[in-house]
Amino acid sequence: MTHEQRMAGSLTEEQIAFYEREGYLVLPHFLTVEDMAPVRAALEEKVSWIADDLYKDGFITDKLEQRPFETRLADLFAGLTDKEFLHYGRGWRDRQPGLFHLISQPKILDAIESLIGSEIFANPVYNVRPKVPHVAAGAVPWHQDKSYWPDANSNPVITAWVALVDATAENGCLHIMPRTHKKQVLSYHAETYSGTGYTELDAEHVSKKKQAISLPLAAGGVILFNDRCIHMSTMNNSHVVRWSVDLRYQPTDQDPMPQHGIGFLARSRQHPEQVTTLDDWLAERPTHHL
Ligand SMILES: O=C(O)CCC(=O)C(=O)O
């Protein structure tokens, strides 16, 4: 990538150098409450669907409609088990307009543009993470994202992890091992204790000698990291839901990974007329055709 292409993005030279050296970059206070309002509304709607469902199936007698976003989902499942929670999935990938709004958020794309240039494909793998208290699947073991797509010829894939509420040590913020992103895909297995089969690095790669850092982050903050960077998150031991969304981006000339879903053209300065609109996305069209 040329110097000029990089200058088109929003990151400073120092931030780019940090990302390339460490494999991650924290952008505190990156999105405003207004930037996050559409995704938050989408998730509030989804929580209401779940409350309706639990009520209809006789699991709850009160839909707790007045509870705040930060706690309602936790309170709905407070008397239930992991099984009932996992019925809705450990991560959500619905096609709600508020999600498209976040994935297409110009501030995020500007930062990604600094790292991979202006032709940006939104990878099909994105996850809303409603990490509710004390559910085993809330804790994500040490892994490289690349182990979820070891055969994909796609590089680099960059995650933008967005904190929708404050992520703290208590509610299970992200932990990262810096400078691990230049490694090949390390050996891993599917874990058997959370009920969801996360990929987990084999023990020899997680020695105590390796430095790991915890990345608590206030709502609106974003963490960018490379798909080989080793990371995990701990259990939620608080009473609030640790809401986050992890989005992924890559250059347009890489494997679009159709086996994982349908990604889309999020930004193109070469072909702006082909950038996917909300209607395209809802209809699962990866580009816009006039
Ligand atoms: O949000 C989390 O707790 C884990 C996120 C993660 O593993 C990822 O984004 O790849």
mmCIF file of C-alpha atoms and ligand atoms in Angstrom:
data_model
loop_
_atom_site.group_PDB
_atom_site.id
_atom_site.type_symbol
_atom_site.label_atom_id
_atom_site.label_comp_id
_atom_site.label_asym_id
_atom_site.label_seq_id
_atom_site.Cartn_x
_atom_site.Cartn_y
_atom_site.Cartn_z
ATOM 1 C CA MET A 1 0.000 0.000 0.000
ATOM 2 C CA THR A 2 1.326 3.435 -0.851
ATOM 3 C CA HIS A 3 1.766 6.283 1.607
ATOM 4 C CA GLU A 4 -1.044 8.198 -0.161
ATOM 5 C CA GLN A 5 -3.499 5.303 0.223
ATOM 6 C CA ARG A 6 -2.775 5.179 3.952
ATOM 7 C CA MET A 7 -3.219 8.895 4.327
ATOM 8 C CA ALA A 8 -6.800 8.454 3.098
ATOM 9 C CA GLY A 9 -7.688 6.688 6.353
ATOM 10 C CA SER A 10 -8.076 8.216 9.805
ATOM 11 C CA LEU A 11 -5.321 6.545 11.829
ATOM 12 C CA THR A 12 -2.090 8.374 12.545
ATOM 13 C CA GLU A 13 1.269 7.013 11.452
ATOM 14 C CA GLU A 14 1.944 6.155 15.102
ATOM 15 C CA GLN A 15 -1.306 4.188 15.404
ATOM 16 C CA ILE A 16 -0.584 2.282 12.198
ATOM 17 C CA ALA A 17 2.941 1.478 13.387
ATOM 18 C CA PHE A 18 1.572 0.302 16.759
ATOM 19 C CA TYR A 19 -1.021 -1.936 15.061
ATOM 20 C CA GLU A 20 1.551 -3.463 12.748
ATOM 21 C CA ARG A 21 4.022 -4.091 15.559
ATOM 22 C CA GLU A 22 1.636 -5.281 18.287
ATOM 23 C CA GLY A 23 -1.162 -6.870 16.210
ATOM 24 C CA TYR A 24 -3.882 -4.770 17.817
ATOM 25 C CA LEU A 25 -4.869 -1.168 18.467
ATOM 26 C CA VAL A 26 -7.251 0.299 21.039
ATOM 27 C CA LEU A 27 -9.356 3.292 19.950
ATOM 28 C CA PRO A 28 -10.977 4.608 23.149
ATOM 29 C CA HIS A 29 -14.174 6.715 22.923
ATOM 30 C CA PHE A 30 -14.290 6.108 19.180
ATOM 31 C CA LEU A 31 -18.073 5.983 18.617
ATOM 32 C CA THR A 32 -20.616 8.310 20.157
ATOM 33 C CA VAL A 33 -23.928 7.378 21.741
ATOM 34 C CA GLU A 34 -25.579 8.608 18.500
ATOM 35 C CA ASP A 35 -23.298 6.403 16.361
ATOM 36 C CA MET A 36 -24.388 3.374 18.370
ATOM 37 C CA ALA A 37 -28.094 4.227 18.671
ATOM 38 C CA PRO A 38 -29.254 2.187 15.619
ATOM 39 C CA VAL A 39 -27.445 -1.004 16.667
ATOM 40 C CA ARG A 40 -28.609 -0.592 20.215
ATOM 41 C CA ALA A 41 -32.219 -0.198 19.023
ATOM 42 C CA ALA A 42 -31.824 -3.373 16.935
ATOM 43 C CA LEU A 43 -30.589 -5.302 19.964
ATOM 44 C CA GLU A 44 -33.346 -3.941 22.185
ATOM 45 C CA GLU A 45 -35.797 -5.222 19.576
ATOM 46 C CA LYS A 46 -34.130 -8.642 19.568
ATOM 47 C CA VAL A 47 -34.251 -8.829 23.378
ATOM 48 C CA SER A 48 -37.983 -8.111 23.164
ATOM 49 C CA TRP A 49 -38.425 -10.964 20.663
ATOM 50 C CA ILE A 50 -36.622 -13.275 23.079
ATOM 51 C CA ALA A 51 -38.762 -12.077 25.994
ATOM 52 C CA ASP A 52 -41.912 -12.782 23.928
ATOM 53 C CA ASP A 53 -40.591 -16.228 23.122
ATOM 54 C CA LEU A 54 -39.655 -17.098 26.717
ATOM 55 C CA TYR A 55 -43.052 -15.872 27.882
ATOM 56 C CA LYS A 56 -44.917 -17.852 25.213
ATOM 57 C CA ASP A 57 -42.988 -21.004 26.132
ATOM 58 C CA GLY A 58 -43.754 -20.531 29.829
ATOM 59 C CA PHE A 59 -40.163 -19.922 30.985
ATOM 60 C CA ILE A 60 -40.969 -16.487 32.414
ATOM 61 C CA THR A 61 -44.083 -14.751 33.711
ATOM 62 C CA ASP A 62 -42.813 -11.172 33.351
ATOM 63 C CA LYS A 63 -41.163 -9.767 30.214
ATOM 64 C CA LEU A 64 -39.365 -7.099 32.276
ATOM 65 C CA GLU A 65 -40.127 -4.436 29.710
ATOM 66 C CA GLN A 66 -38.980 -1.549 31.920
ATOM 67 C CA ARG A 67 -35.498 -2.944 32.599
ATOM 68 C CA PRO A 68 -32.584 -1.097 30.936
ATOM 69 C CA PHE A 69 -30.612 -2.426 27.967
ATOM 70 C CA GLU A 70 -27.637 -3.093 30.264
ATOM 71 C CA THR A 71 -29.503 -5.634 32.408
ATOM 72 C CA ARG A 72 -32.783 -6.770 30.786
ATOM 73 C CA LEU A 73 -31.384 -9.819 28.982
ATOM 74 C CA ALA A 74 -29.492 -10.905 32.116
ATOM 75 C CA ASP A 75 -32.612 -10.507 34.232
ATOM 76 C CA LEU A 76 -34.733 -12.477 31.734
ATOM 77 C CA PHE A 77 -32.369 -15.451 32.014
ATOM 78 C CA ALA A 78 -31.596 -15.066 35.726
ATOM 79 C CA GLY A 79 -33.694 -18.062 36.782
ATOM 80 C CA LEU A 80 -32.925 -20.171 33.702
ATOM 81 C CA THR A 81 -30.001 -22.345 32.658
ATOM 82 C CA ASP A 82 -27.218 -22.118 30.057
ATOM 83 C CA LYS A 83 -29.305 -24.430 27.868
ATOM 84 C CA GLU A 84 -32.157 -21.941 27.581
ATOM 85 C CA PHE A 85 -29.710 -19.123 26.862
ATOM 86 C CA LEU A 86 -27.766 -21.069 24.233
ATOM 87 C CA HIS A 87 -31.000 -21.869 22.433
ATOM 88 C CA TYR A 88 -30.600 -18.331 21.018
ATOM 89 C CA GLY A 89 -26.904 -18.809 20.237
ATOM 90 C CA ARG A 90 -23.730 -17.631 21.960
ATOM 91 C CA GLY A 91 -23.408 -14.905 19.292
ATOM 92 C CA TRP A 92 -26.027 -13.382 17.015
ATOM 93 C CA ARG A 93 -25.766 -12.600 13.313
ATOM 94 C CA ASP A 94 -29.173 -11.221 12.390
ATOM 95 C CA ARG A 95 -29.742 -9.015 9.344
ATOM 96 C CA GLN A 96 -31.236 -6.079 11.196
ATOM 97 C CA PRO A 97 -30.729 -2.600 9.688
ATOM 98 C CA GLY A 98 -29.010 -1.405 12.876
ATOM 99 C CA LEU A 99 -26.291 -4.000 12.306
ATOM 100 C CA PHE A 100 -25.734 -2.855 8.719
ATOM 101 C CA HIS A 101 -25.511 0.698 10.027
ATOM 102 C CA LEU A 102 -22.704 -0.310 12.400
ATOM 103 C CA ILE A 103 -20.789 -2.448 9.881
ATOM 104 C CA SER A 104 -20.926 0.461 7.388
ATOM 105 C CA GLN A 105 -20.068 3.091 10.001
ATOM 106 C CA PRO A 106 -17.733 5.588 8.237
ATOM 107 C CA LYS A 107 -15.489 6.120 11.275
ATOM 108 C CA ILE A 108 -14.766 2.386 11.458
ATOM 109 C CA LEU A 109 -14.206 2.170 7.698
ATOM 110 C CA ASP A 110 -11.869 5.190 7.836
ATOM 111 C CA ALA A 111 -9.728 3.398 10.432
ATOM 112 C CA ILE A 112 -9.745 0.156 8.440
ATOM 113 C CA GLU A 113 -8.835 2.101 5.300
ATOM 114 C CA SER A 114 -5.634 3.232 7.020
ATOM 115 C CA LEU A 115 -4.625 -0.417 7.362
ATOM 116 C CA ILE A 116 -5.772 -2.059 4.123
ATOM 117 C CA GLY A 117 -6.588 0.732 1.682
ATOM 118 C CA SER A 118 -9.857 1.932 0.223
ATOM 119 C CA GLU A 119 -11.306 -1.284 -1.281
ATOM 120 C CA ILE A 120 -12.962 -2.821 1.771
ATOM 121 C CA PHE A 121 -15.025 -6.007 1.975
ATOM 122 C CA ALA A 122 -17.076 -6.662 5.112
ATOM 123 C CA ASN A 123 -16.337 -10.291 5.971
ATOM 124 C CA PRO A 124 -19.471 -12.439 6.541
ATOM 125 C CA VAL A 125 -18.372 -13.278 10.093
ATOM 126 C CA TYR A 126 -19.713 -10.702 12.527
ATOM 127 C CA ASN A 127 -21.075 -11.429 15.980
ATOM 128 C CA VAL A 128 -23.203 -9.644 18.461
ATOM 129 C CA ARG A 129 -21.993 -10.932 21.835
ATOM 130 C CA PRO A 130 -24.642 -10.753 24.520
ATOM 131 C CA LYS A 131 -22.383 -11.989 27.289
ATOM 132 C CA VAL A 132 -24.812 -12.573 30.155
ATOM 133 C CA PRO A 133 -23.627 -13.216 33.709
ATOM 134 C CA HIS A 134 -22.415 -16.669 34.693
ATOM 135 C CA VAL A 135 -23.182 -18.488 31.412
ATOM 136 C CA ALA A 136 -20.203 -20.747 30.649
ATOM 137 C CA ALA A 137 -20.155 -19.827 26.950
ATOM 138 C CA GLY A 138 -19.522 -16.207 27.930
ATOM 139 C CA ALA A 139 -15.870 -17.032 28.533
ATOM 140 C CA VAL A 140 -14.098 -17.365 25.185
ATOM 141 C CA PRO A 141 -10.879 -19.442 25.390
ATOM 142 C CA TRP A 142 -7.506 -18.380 23.955
ATOM 143 C CA HIS A 143 -7.704 -18.628 20.181
ATOM 144 C CA GLN A 144 -6.762 -17.079 16.879
ATOM 145 C CA ASP A 145 -9.749 -16.078 14.753
ATOM 146 C CA LYS A 146 -7.928 -17.594 11.793
ATOM 147 C CA SER A 147 -8.598 -21.046 13.268
ATOM 148 C CA TYR A 148 -12.250 -20.526 12.325
ATOM 149 C CA TRP A 149 -11.239 -20.168 8.646
ATOM 150 C CA PRO A 150 -7.868 -21.976 8.377
ATOM 151 C CA ASP A 151 -8.343 -22.764 4.689
ATOM 152 C CA ALA A 152 -9.480 -19.330 3.582
ATOM 153 C CA ASN A 153 -6.931 -17.530 1.459
ATOM 154 C CA SER A 154 -7.729 -14.207 2.988
ATOM 155 C CA ASN A 155 -5.230 -11.809 4.433
ATOM 156 C CA PRO A 156 -5.381 -9.631 6.334
ATOM 157 C CA VAL A 157 -8.699 -10.035 8.112
ATOM 158 C CA ILE A 158 -9.091 -7.286 10.686
ATOM 159 C CA THR A 159 -11.555 -7.447 13.555
ATOM 160 C CA ALA A 160 -13.162 -4.274 14.858
ATOM 161 C CA TRP A 161 -14.419 -5.174 18.330
ATOM 162 C CA VAL A 162 -16.935 -2.586 19.477
ATOM 163 C CA ALA A 163 -17.860 -2.104 23.156
ATOM 164 C CA LEU A 164 -21.549 -1.192 23.354
ATOM 165 C CA VAL A 165 -21.374 -0.981 27.160
ATOM 166 C CA ASP A 166 -18.340 -0.615 29.422
ATOM 167 C CA ALA A 167 -16.279 -3.824 29.161
ATOM 168 C CA THR A 168 -14.532 -4.447 32.476
ATOM 169 C CA ALA A 169 -12.430 -7.123 34.160
ATOM 170 C CA GLU A 170 -15.540 -8.119 36.117
ATOM 171 C CA ASN A 171 -17.927 -8.469 33.158
ATOM 172 C CA GLY A 172 -15.413 -10.182 30.875
ATOM 173 C CA CYS A 173 -13.421 -7.750 28.733
ATOM 174 C CA LEU A 174 -11.068 -8.835 25.982
ATOM 175 C CA HIS A 175 -7.515 -10.098 26.706
ATOM 176 C CA ILE A 176 -4.817 -10.155 24.053
ATOM 177 C CA MET A 177 -1.301 -11.516 23.623
ATOM 178 C CA PRO A 178 0.536 -8.724 21.822
ATOM 179 C CA ARG A 179 2.927 -9.494 18.948
ATOM 180 C CA THR A 180 1.437 -12.934 18.253
ATOM 181 C CA HIS A 181 -0.095 -11.925 14.912
ATOM 182 C CA LYS A 182 2.866 -12.907 12.754
ATOM 183 C CA LYS A 183 2.467 -16.554 13.716
ATOM 184 C CA GLN A 184 1.001 -19.225 11.462
ATOM 185 C CA VAL A 185 -2.241 -20.845 12.535
ATOM 186 C CA LEU A 186 -1.310 -22.656 15.737
ATOM 187 C CA SER A 187 -2.728 -26.058 16.648
ATOM 188 C CA TYR A 188 -6.132 -26.005 18.297
ATOM 189 C CA HIS A 189 -9.102 -28.169 19.205
ATOM 190 C CA ALA A 190 -12.803 -27.675 19.886
ATOM 191 C CA GLU A 191 -13.404 -27.196 23.603
ATOM 192 C CA THR A 192 -16.028 -29.337 25.304
ATOM 193 C CA TYR A 193 -16.973 -27.433 28.475
ATOM 194 C CA SER A 194 -19.021 -24.424 27.336
ATOM 195 C CA GLY A 195 -21.634 -26.280 25.324
ATOM 196 C CA THR A 196 -20.709 -24.441 22.130
ATOM 197 C CA GLY A 197 -17.387 -25.927 20.928
ATOM 198 C CA TYR A 198 -15.260 -22.792 20.684
ATOM 199 C CA THR A 199 -11.919 -23.315 19.013
ATOM 200 C CA GLU A 200 -9.231 -23.279 21.702
ATOM 201 C CA LEU A 201 -5.463 -23.169 21.277
ATOM 202 C CA ASP A 202 -3.648 -26.295 22.369
ATOM 203 C CA ALA A 203 -2.102 -25.836 25.820
ATOM 204 C CA GLU A 204 1.513 -25.553 24.666
ATOM 205 C CA HIS A 205 0.730 -22.230 22.956
ATOM 206 C CA VAL A 206 -0.650 -20.634 26.090
ATOM 207 C CA SER A 207 2.339 -20.793 28.399
ATOM 208 C CA LYS A 208 2.406 -18.438 31.367
ATOM 209 C CA LYS A 209 5.631 -17.007 29.986
ATOM 210 C CA LYS A 210 3.746 -15.266 27.207
ATOM 211 C CA GLN A 211 2.660 -11.797 28.103
ATOM 212 C CA ALA A 212 -1.101 -11.287 28.053
ATOM 213 C CA ILE A 213 -2.834 -7.995 28.643
ATOM 214 C CA SER A 214 -6.361 -7.188 29.652
ATOM 215 C CA LEU A 215 -8.155 -4.496 27.637
ATOM 216 C CA PRO A 216 -11.008 -2.964 29.639
ATOM 217 C CA LEU A 217 -12.781 -0.427 27.481
ATOM 218 C CA ALA A 218 -15.520 2.163 27.990
ATOM 219 C CA ALA A 219 -18.642 1.998 25.811
ATOM 220 C CA GLY A 220 -17.953 3.391 22.348
ATOM 221 C CA GLY A 221 -14.372 2.168 22.308
ATOM 222 C CA VAL A 222 -13.118 -0.072 19.508
ATOM 223 C CA ILE A 223 -10.266 -2.600 19.450
ATOM 224 C CA LEU A 224 -8.776 -3.507 16.090
ATOM 225 C CA PHE A 225 -6.886 -6.778 15.872
ATOM 226 C CA ASN A 226 -5.427 -9.130 13.309
ATOM 227 C CA ASP A 227 -6.994 -12.572 12.813
ATOM 228 C CA ARG A 228 -3.805 -14.319 13.964
ATOM 229 C CA CYS A 229 -3.521 -12.292 17.162
ATOM 230 C CA ILE A 230 -4.149 -14.588 20.152
ATOM 231 C CA HIS A 231 -7.008 -13.399 22.349
ATOM 232 C CA MET A 232 -9.694 -14.522 24.812
ATOM 233 C CA SER A 233 -12.253 -13.146 27.200
ATOM 234 C CA THR A 234 -13.247 -14.135 30.712
ATOM 235 C CA MET A 235 -16.567 -15.009 32.313
ATOM 236 C CA ASN A 236 -19.084 -12.313 33.134
ATOM 237 C CA ASN A 237 -19.146 -12.161 36.940
ATOM 238 C CA SER A 238 -21.184 -8.968 37.136
ATOM 239 C CA HIS A 239 -24.934 -8.397 36.988
ATOM 240 C CA VAL A 240 -24.921 -6.498 33.659
ATOM 241 C CA VAL A 241 -24.772 -7.834 30.119
ATOM 242 C CA ARG A 242 -21.418 -7.258 28.439
ATOM 243 C CA TRP A 243 -22.727 -6.218 25.046
ATOM 244 C CA SER A 244 -20.202 -6.039 22.219
ATOM 245 C CA VAL A 245 -20.138 -6.584 18.469
ATOM 246 C CA ASP A 246 -17.155 -7.963 16.586
ATOM 247 C CA LEU A 247 -16.991 -6.961 12.919
ATOM 248 C CA ARG A 248 -14.449 -8.087 10.332
ATOM 249 C CA TYR A 249 -12.985 -6.483 7.238
ATOM 250 C CA GLN A 250 -10.540 -7.487 4.529
ATOM 251 C CA PRO A 251 -9.351 -6.224 1.128
ATOM 252 C CA THR A 252 -11.791 -6.912 -1.725
ATOM 253 C CA ASP A 253 -9.355 -9.141 -3.627
ATOM 254 C CA GLN A 254 -9.322 -11.813 -0.898
ATOM 255 C CA ASP A 255 -11.393 -14.974 -0.392
ATOM 256 C CA PRO A 256 -14.919 -13.759 0.514
ATOM 257 C CA MET A 257 -15.496 -16.937 2.582
ATOM 258 C CA PRO A 258 -18.980 -17.806 1.274
ATOM 259 C CA GLN A 259 -18.975 -20.875 3.508
ATOM 260 C CA HIS A 260 -19.491 -18.439 6.413
ATOM 261 C CA GLY A 261 -22.257 -16.350 4.844
ATOM 262 C CA ILE A 262 -22.531 -13.400 2.506
ATOM 263 C CA GLY A 263 -20.206 -10.470 3.113
ATOM 264 C CA PHE A 264 -20.454 -7.216 1.205
ATOM 265 C CA LEU A 265 -18.621 -4.330 -0.430
ATOM 266 C CA ALA A 266 -18.492 -1.797 2.387
ATOM 267 C CA ARG A 267 -16.309 0.852 0.723
ATOM 268 C CA SER A 268 -14.776 1.368 -2.686
ATOM 269 C CA ARG A 269 -13.167 4.496 -3.995
ATOM 270 C CA GLN A 270 -12.586 2.734 -7.325
ATOM 271 C CA HIS A 271 -16.205 1.577 -7.764
ATOM 272 C CA PRO A 272 -18.344 3.647 -5.391
ATOM 273 C CA GLU A 273 -21.458 2.818 -7.451
ATOM 274 C CA GLN A 274 -21.093 -0.847 -6.440
ATOM 275 C CA VAL A 275 -21.039 -0.261 -2.680
ATOM 276 C CA THR A 276 -23.753 -2.319 -1.009
ATOM 277 C CA THR A 277 -26.829 -0.446 0.203
ATOM 278 C CA LEU A 278 -29.070 -1.453 3.081
ATOM 279 C CA ASP A 279 -31.593 -2.921 0.619
ATOM 280 C CA ASP A 280 -28.834 -4.964 -1.046
ATOM 281 C CA TRP A 281 -27.656 -6.243 2.315
ATOM 282 C CA LEU A 282 -31.141 -7.197 3.441
ATOM 283 C CA ALA A 283 -31.546 -9.093 0.134
ATOM 284 C CA GLU A 284 -28.111 -10.737 0.659
ATOM 285 C CA ARG A 285 -26.538 -9.086 -2.407
ATOM 286 C CA PRO A 286 -22.785 -8.632 -1.829
ATOM 287 C CA THR A 287 -22.559 -5.628 -4.182
ATOM 288 C CA HIS A 288 -24.918 -3.049 -5.656
ATOM 289 C CA HIS A 289 -25.807 -3.494 -9.318
ATOM 290 C CA LEU A 290 -27.369 -0.522 -11.049
HETATM 291 O O1 LIG B 1 -16.073 -10.685 22.690
HETATM 292 C C1 LIG B 1 -15.510 -11.646 23.204
HETATM 293 O O2 LIG B 1 -15.668 -11.934 24.370
HETATM 294 C C2 LIG B 1 -14.594 -12.493 22.390
HETATM 295 C C3 LIG B 1 -14.394 -11.917 21.049
HETATM 296 C C4 LIG B 1 -13.637 -12.771 20.118
HETATM 297 O O3 LIG B 1 -13.105 -13.788 20.455
HETATM 298 C C5 LIG B 1 -13.518 -12.306 18.756
HETATM 299 O O4 LIG B 1 -14.019 -11.249 18.408
HETATM 300 O O5 LIG B 1 -12.883 -13.025 17.966
#
